[in-house]
Short mmCIF file of C-alpha atoms in Angstrom, two decimals:
data_model
loop_
_atom_site.label_atom_id
_atom_site.label_comp_id
_atom_site.label_asym_id
_atom_site.label_seq_id
_atom_site.Cartn_x
_atom_site.Cartn_y
_atom_site.Cartn_z
CA ALA A 224 0.04 -0.03 0.01
CA GLY A 225 0.99 3.51 -0.93
CA ILE A 226 1.84 5.99 1.71
CA GLY A 227 -1.59 7.57 1.21
CA SER A 228 -3.39 4.55 2.62
CA LYS A 229 -1.33 4.53 5.82
CA MET A 230 -1.77 5.91 9.25
CA ASP A 231 1.39 8.57 10.35
CA TYR A 232 1.90 6.01 13.12
CA ASP A 233 2.96 3.19 10.53
CA ILE A 234 4.52 5.69 8.33
CA ILE A 235 6.93 7.11 11.04
CA ARG A 236 7.28 3.42 12.66
CA ASN A 237 8.26 2.19 9.06
CA ILE A 238 10.70 4.73 8.68
CA MET A 239 12.33 4.01 12.21
CA GLU A 240 12.57 0.30 11.65
CA SER A 241 14.32 1.02 8.28
CA ASN A 242 16.99 3.14 9.92
CA ASP A 243 17.35 0.93 12.95
CA ILE A 244 15.80 3.48 15.18
CA TYR A 245 14.36 1.50 18.42
CA GLU A 246 10.63 1.80 19.25
CA LYS A 247 11.55 3.48 22.99
CA ASN A 248 12.21 6.56 20.58
CA PHE A 249 8.90 6.87 18.97
CA ASP A 250 7.87 9.57 21.34
CA ASN A 251 11.05 11.50 20.49
CA ILE A 252 10.64 11.02 17.00
CA LYS A 253 6.97 12.10 17.23
CA LYS A 254 7.98 15.36 19.08
CA CYS A 255 10.76 16.16 16.72
CA TYR A 256 8.31 15.75 14.00
CA CYS A 257 5.53 18.12 15.36
CA GLU A 258 8.09 20.46 16.49
CA ASN A 259 9.58 20.82 12.84
CA LEU A 260 5.98 20.76 11.09
CA GLU A 261 5.18 23.80 13.28
CA PHE A 262 8.35 25.58 12.10
CA ILE A 263 7.59 24.72 8.59
CA LEU A 264 4.39 25.95 8.75
CA LYS A 265 5.11 29.09 10.29
CA GLU A 266 7.81 29.91 7.39
CA ASP A 267 5.25 28.85 4.93
CA HIS A 268 3.78 32.11 3.87
CA ASN A 269 2.22 30.33 0.84
CA LYS A 270 -0.15 28.22 2.50
CA THR A 271 -4.07 29.00 2.02
CA VAL A 272 -7.37 27.58 3.04
CA LEU A 273 -8.96 25.80 0.05
CA PRO A 274 -11.97 27.52 -1.82
CA GLY A 275 -15.47 26.86 0.25
CA ILE A 276 -13.82 25.21 3.00
CA GLU A 277 -14.30 27.98 5.69
CA ARG A 278 -18.07 28.63 4.80
CA LEU A 279 -18.58 24.87 4.52
CA LEU A 280 -17.15 24.50 8.04
CA GLU A 281 -19.04 27.18 9.45
CA GLU A 282 -22.24 26.10 7.73
CA ILE A 283 -21.83 22.40 9.60
CA GLU A 284 -20.76 23.94 12.92
CA SER A 285 -23.80 26.42 13.23
CA SER A 286 -26.48 23.67 11.99
CA PRO A 287 -27.90 22.06 14.80
CA LYS A 288 -28.68 18.98 12.12
CA PHE A 289 -24.81 18.33 12.04
CA TYR A 290 -21.71 17.04 14.74
CA GLN A 291 -18.73 17.80 13.18
CA THR A 292 -15.56 15.67 13.79
CA LEU A 293 -12.27 15.14 12.12
CA ILE A 294 -10.99 11.53 10.82
CA THR A 295 -7.31 11.58 9.20
CA SER A 296 -4.55 9.61 9.26
CA ASN A 297 -2.14 12.36 10.54
CA LEU A 298 -1.24 12.13 14.12
CA LYS A 299 -3.49 14.09 16.45
CA GLU A 300 -1.09 16.72 17.33
CA GLY A 301 0.41 17.07 13.73
CA ALA A 302 -3.47 17.54 12.51
CA MET A 303 -3.98 20.23 15.28
CA ILE A 304 -0.95 21.92 14.15
CA LYS A 305 -1.86 21.83 10.30
CA LEU A 306 -5.21 23.05 11.35
CA ARG A 307 -3.98 25.73 13.62
CA SER A 308 -1.78 26.99 10.70
CA VAL A 309 -4.34 28.28 8.83
CA GLY A 310 -6.73 29.22 11.71
CA LEU A 311 -9.20 26.30 11.05
CA ASP A 312 -8.43 24.62 14.49
CA ARG A 313 -11.49 26.08 15.83
CA TYR A 314 -13.89 24.11 14.44
CA PHE A 315 -12.20 20.80 15.96
CA LYS A 316 -11.24 22.14 19.43
CA ASN A 317 -12.92 20.11 22.17
CA LYS A 318 -14.44 17.39 19.71
CA ALA A 319 -13.93 13.99 19.49
CA GLY A 320 -11.82 12.95 16.49
CA GLY A 321 -9.92 9.37 14.97
CA PHE A 322 -6.21 10.29 14.18
CA GLY A 323 -3.40 8.59 12.99
CA ASP A 324 -1.98 7.65 16.50
CA THR A 325 -2.32 4.04 15.91
CA SER A 326 -1.67 1.44 13.31
CA GLU A 327 -5.16 0.47 12.93
CA GLU A 328 -6.80 1.04 9.38
CA LYS A 329 -8.58 4.27 8.89
CA TRP A 330 -12.02 2.74 8.63
CA HIS A 331 -11.37 0.91 12.10
CA VAL A 332 -10.35 4.44 13.33
CA CYS A 333 -13.64 5.71 12.42
CA GLU A 334 -15.82 2.87 13.05
CA SER A 335 -14.59 3.45 16.67
CA LEU A 336 -15.28 7.32 16.72
CA ILE A 337 -18.74 6.65 14.90
CA ARG A 338 -19.15 4.02 18.38
CA SER A 339 -18.11 6.19 20.66
CA LEU A 340 -20.24 9.21 19.88
CA GLY A 341 -23.24 6.82 19.96
CA PHE A 342 -24.01 6.89 16.30
CA SER A 343 -24.70 3.80 14.39
CA ARG A 344 -22.96 3.50 11.00
CA GLY A 345 -24.85 3.14 7.62
CA GLY A 346 -27.88 4.77 6.54
CA ASN A 347 -27.62 8.24 5.25
CA ASN A 348 -26.79 10.19 8.59
CA ILE A 349 -23.00 9.89 8.56
CA PHE A 350 -21.06 12.01 5.67
CA LEU A 351 -17.18 11.48 4.95
CA ILE A 352 -15.67 14.20 3.16
CA GLY A 353 -12.50 13.12 1.68
CA ASP A 354 -9.77 14.13 -0.99
CA GLY A 355 -8.04 10.72 -1.17
CA ILE A 356 -8.91 7.15 -2.33
CA TYR A 357 -8.19 5.87 1.19
CA ASP A 358 -11.32 8.23 2.69
CA ILE A 359 -13.65 7.02 -0.22
CA GLU A 360 -12.79 3.48 0.42
CA THR A 361 -13.33 3.81 4.45
CA SER A 362 -16.60 5.33 3.82
CA LYS A 363 -17.82 2.54 1.49
CA HIS A 364 -16.59 0.16 4.10
CA LEU A 365 -18.34 1.63 6.76
CA GLY A 366 -21.76 2.18 4.73
CA LEU A 367 -21.05 6.23 4.80
CA VAL A 368 -22.12 8.74 2.48
CA SER A 369 -19.08 9.25 0.65
CA ILE A 370 -18.20 12.94 -0.39
CA ALA A 371 -15.05 13.24 -2.65
CA VAL A 372 -13.38 16.57 -3.27
CA ALA A 373 -10.68 16.81 -5.96
CA THR A 374 -7.99 19.11 -3.80
CA GLY A 375 -5.53 16.43 -2.71
CA TRP A 376 -2.98 14.33 -4.39
CA VAL A 377 -5.49 12.00 -6.23
CA ASP A 378 -7.24 13.60 -9.43
CA LYS A 379 -10.81 13.63 -10.04
CA GLU A 380 -10.83 10.68 -12.41
CA LYS A 381 -8.99 8.49 -9.98
CA LEU A 382 -11.35 9.48 -7.01
CA SER A 383 -14.62 9.50 -9.59
CA GLU A 384 -13.51 5.38 -10.40
CA LEU A 385 -14.37 4.63 -6.71
CA ASN A 386 -18.04 5.96 -7.09
CA PRO A 387 -18.40 8.21 -4.40
CA ASP A 388 -21.98 9.61 -3.22
CA TYR A 389 -20.95 13.16 -4.53
CA MET A 390 -18.01 14.37 -6.25
CA PHE A 391 -16.95 17.92 -6.27
CA ASP A 392 -13.74 19.67 -7.82
CA ASN A 393 -13.59 21.82 -5.04
CA PHE A 394 -16.31 23.23 -2.40
CA SER A 395 -16.28 26.74 -3.68
CA LYS A 396 -19.90 26.09 -5.21
CA THR A 397 -21.68 23.06 -3.23
CA GLU A 398 -25.06 24.59 -3.36
#
């Protein structure tokens, strides 16, 4: 499986193993990764929030019909650093989430989160928005409504081949 289908925990462990770095050093490597990520993002003056994202997050956040959470292959601390660097962390503070701090499959992390929130999977009441193959595969595996957006590394054609329930180029026009 490619790097896009792995949790950060597994990516870091694989790098450590291939460089003969012992497991006991994982926390130090993770700390170093997060410190460097924060530094790099502070210095990156070209980063931007993609079209329509803030409006979409605001609409979801303000609606009593929705509960907004985050599922990502990123380490929790890394995900929050990335969100904070563009001011989007406010939509996910103090909320449950599923993160790449485990070697479990993404679908399993998502399923555990759904259960912990008291929801049941399947039906048309849980939406998974993603820009990668792993995101759409996770939603299909769990019977969730899949919303693909072609703003990541995977092009629209490849995402469309997975037959997501909804497909967008970006979120600038979602109505």
